[in-house]
Amino acid sequence: MGILDDKVAVVTGAGRGIGRAEAMCLAAEGAAVIVNDLGCGLGDNVADKEAAEVVVTQIRESGGTAIIDNSDVSSWKEASALVERSFDEFGRLDILVNNAGNLRDRTIAKLTSGEWDEVISVHLRGHAAMLHHAARRWRIASKSGVPVSASVVNTASEVGLFGNPGQVAYAAAKGGIIAMTLTA
């Protein structure tokens, strides 16, 4: 029995790293977890669709409930579908953890427009899209008289406050996430 029994969580970027740890912890406390990971690999961005599958398998083997989702959260449409999937599969969404991200380590002089777009898209639009669709669903429920007690974690970084020489796009995205979180 855990403190999150009967709760449902979506964790984006949950195939490895911080997202994986968050998904495992939520599941260990009893939450059903939708493990979202697009499947982008490390290094040369080689696809690794198995990362989310491994996390789901580990959660299930530990007695938890989890399903895989490979939606691209930087797509407004796919983010909406992911939020709706939580309601379709489990009837609710209680916890949203926006963790999906990437890094293109480049100084401003070497950064390409494509690399800028990739980082800003996943971090900033991905967080905004998921937050928008979840908040919209929670607002509808609340206005119809259904009590809503939901939590959101938006993953930022001190780089968004203090910068880092080789991470101009990452710093801009994380700073944007901080501002969006404070405002939302």
XYZ file of C-alpha atoms in Angstrom:
184
model
C 0.000 0.000 0.000
C 1.445 3.360 -1.071
C 0.649 7.029 -0.707
C -0.390 7.163 -4.372
C -2.745 4.179 -4.491
C -5.556 4.743 -7.013
C -3.718 7.704 -8.573
C -2.734 7.920 -12.230
C 0.455 9.574 -13.444
C 1.849 10.482 -16.840
C 5.625 10.879 -16.968
C 7.096 12.226 -20.194
C 10.642 11.315 -21.116
C 10.402 8.338 -18.770
C 12.588 5.918 -20.723
C 15.738 6.700 -18.792
C 17.416 9.160 -16.442
C 15.323 11.432 -14.235
C 12.061 10.477 -15.965
C 12.694 6.787 -15.417
C 13.439 7.391 -11.731
C 10.258 9.464 -11.380
C 8.137 6.773 -13.053
C 9.622 4.037 -10.873
C 9.086 6.059 -7.682
C 5.477 6.924 -8.542
C 4.751 3.275 -9.319
C 6.433 2.126 -6.101
C 4.036 4.388 -4.203
C 1.034 2.822 -5.940
C 0.301 5.083 -8.912
C -0.575 3.622 -12.283
C 1.985 5.157 -14.649
C 1.885 5.969 -18.316
C 5.534 5.782 -19.316
C 5.924 8.212 -22.198
C 9.107 8.189 -24.222
C 9.464 9.010 -27.888
C 12.357 6.609 -28.167
C 15.106 8.950 -29.230
C 18.431 7.395 -28.445
C 21.523 8.873 -26.935
C 24.470 10.044 -28.969
C 23.551 10.345 -32.611
C 19.837 10.307 -31.805
C 19.442 6.673 -32.870
C 15.932 5.473 -32.099
C 15.611 3.398 -28.939
C 11.949 2.442 -28.607
C 12.840 -0.208 -26.033
C 13.689 2.260 -23.240
C 10.039 2.776 -22.263
C 9.335 -0.954 -22.612
C 12.097 -1.760 -20.122
C 10.699 0.714 -17.568
C 7.163 -0.660 -17.951
C 8.449 -4.222 -17.554
C 10.364 -3.283 -14.394
C 7.308 -1.571 -12.910
C 5.093 -4.561 -13.692
C 7.636 -7.029 -12.307
C 7.608 -5.021 -9.076
C 3.825 -5.418 -8.869
C 2.923 -2.013 -10.283
C 0.709 -0.897 -13.129
C 2.210 0.783 -16.169
C 1.654 1.187 -19.888
C 3.891 2.433 -22.696
C 3.244 5.558 -24.720
C 5.464 6.767 -27.568
C 3.672 10.057 -28.292
C 5.697 13.094 -29.333
C 4.753 15.608 -26.634
C 6.073 18.482 -28.748
C 3.041 17.900 -30.986
C -0.071 19.645 -29.636
C -2.204 16.854 -31.150
C -0.136 13.986 -29.720
C 0.043 15.666 -26.299
C -3.749 15.891 -26.329
C -3.991 12.210 -27.249
C -1.648 11.283 -24.388
C -3.760 13.152 -21.833
C -6.919 11.581 -23.264
C -5.288 8.150 -23.113
C -4.944 8.547 -19.359
C -8.703 9.068 -19.089
C -9.477 6.282 -21.592
C -7.234 3.699 -19.900
C -7.614 4.666 -16.240
C -10.519 7.123 -16.038
C -8.423 9.960 -14.638
C -5.150 11.868 -14.508
C -3.843 12.945 -11.103
C -0.146 13.591 -11.658
C 1.604 15.074 -14.675
C 5.396 14.984 -14.737
C 6.808 16.916 -17.697
C 10.330 15.632 -18.068
C 10.877 15.007 -21.808
C 13.910 16.804 -23.112
C 16.990 16.723 -25.257
C 20.283 18.536 -25.523
C 22.227 19.914 -28.445
C 25.451 21.070 -26.840
C 26.475 24.015 -29.010
C 27.729 27.523 -28.499
C 25.588 30.210 -30.105
C 28.112 30.497 -32.951
C 27.801 26.800 -33.836
C 24.101 26.210 -33.109
C 21.929 25.543 -36.170
C 18.331 26.645 -36.493
C 17.295 22.981 -36.633
C 19.072 22.214 -33.364
C 17.466 25.277 -31.750
C 14.028 24.134 -32.916
C 14.579 20.557 -31.685
C 15.454 21.683 -28.163
C 12.824 24.409 -27.842
C 10.172 22.129 -29.307
C 10.667 19.193 -26.956
C 11.333 21.144 -23.774
C 9.179 24.238 -24.016
C 6.353 23.283 -26.382
C 6.274 19.755 -24.950
C 5.811 21.023 -21.403
C 3.291 23.661 -22.520
C 1.238 21.254 -24.629
C 0.961 18.639 -21.885
C 0.173 21.260 -19.245
C -2.443 22.874 -21.505
C -4.317 19.653 -22.239
C -4.182 18.390 -18.648
C -5.293 21.757 -17.223
C -8.110 21.922 -19.761
C -9.367 18.485 -18.681
C -9.079 19.354 -14.993
C -10.908 22.645 -15.550
C -13.785 20.897 -17.322
C -14.060 18.383 -14.479
C -13.991 21.096 -11.833
C -16.644 23.186 -13.591
C -18.886 20.127 -13.767
C -18.606 19.609 -10.007
C -16.015 16.821 -9.977
C -13.380 17.494 -7.298
C -9.899 17.814 -8.794
C -6.737 17.327 -6.769
C -3.961 17.193 -9.329
C -0.227 17.782 -9.278
C 2.213 18.928 -11.948
C 5.984 18.700 -11.973
C 7.737 20.631 -14.744
C 11.400 19.708 -15.064
C 13.645 22.741 -15.313
C 17.329 23.318 -14.634
C 19.559 25.885 -13.009
C 20.916 26.418 -16.516
C 17.634 28.239 -17.192
C 18.575 30.761 -14.497
C 22.356 30.981 -14.735
C 23.217 29.788 -18.238
C 25.984 27.494 -19.431
C 28.365 28.374 -22.290
C 27.586 25.414 -24.566
C 23.858 25.186 -23.914
C 22.182 28.277 -25.319
C 19.030 26.524 -26.608
C 18.744 24.345 -23.506
C 19.119 27.386 -21.233
C 16.470 29.311 -23.170
C 14.065 26.358 -23.019
C 14.588 25.734 -19.302
C 14.249 29.443 -18.516
C 11.000 29.426 -20.462
C 9.761 26.424 -18.480
C 10.513 28.242 -15.228
C 8.567 31.324 -16.372
C 5.691 29.211 -17.698
C 5.462 27.267 -14.434
C 5.421 30.409 -12.308
C 2.731 31.909 -14.524
C 0.501 28.855 -15.047
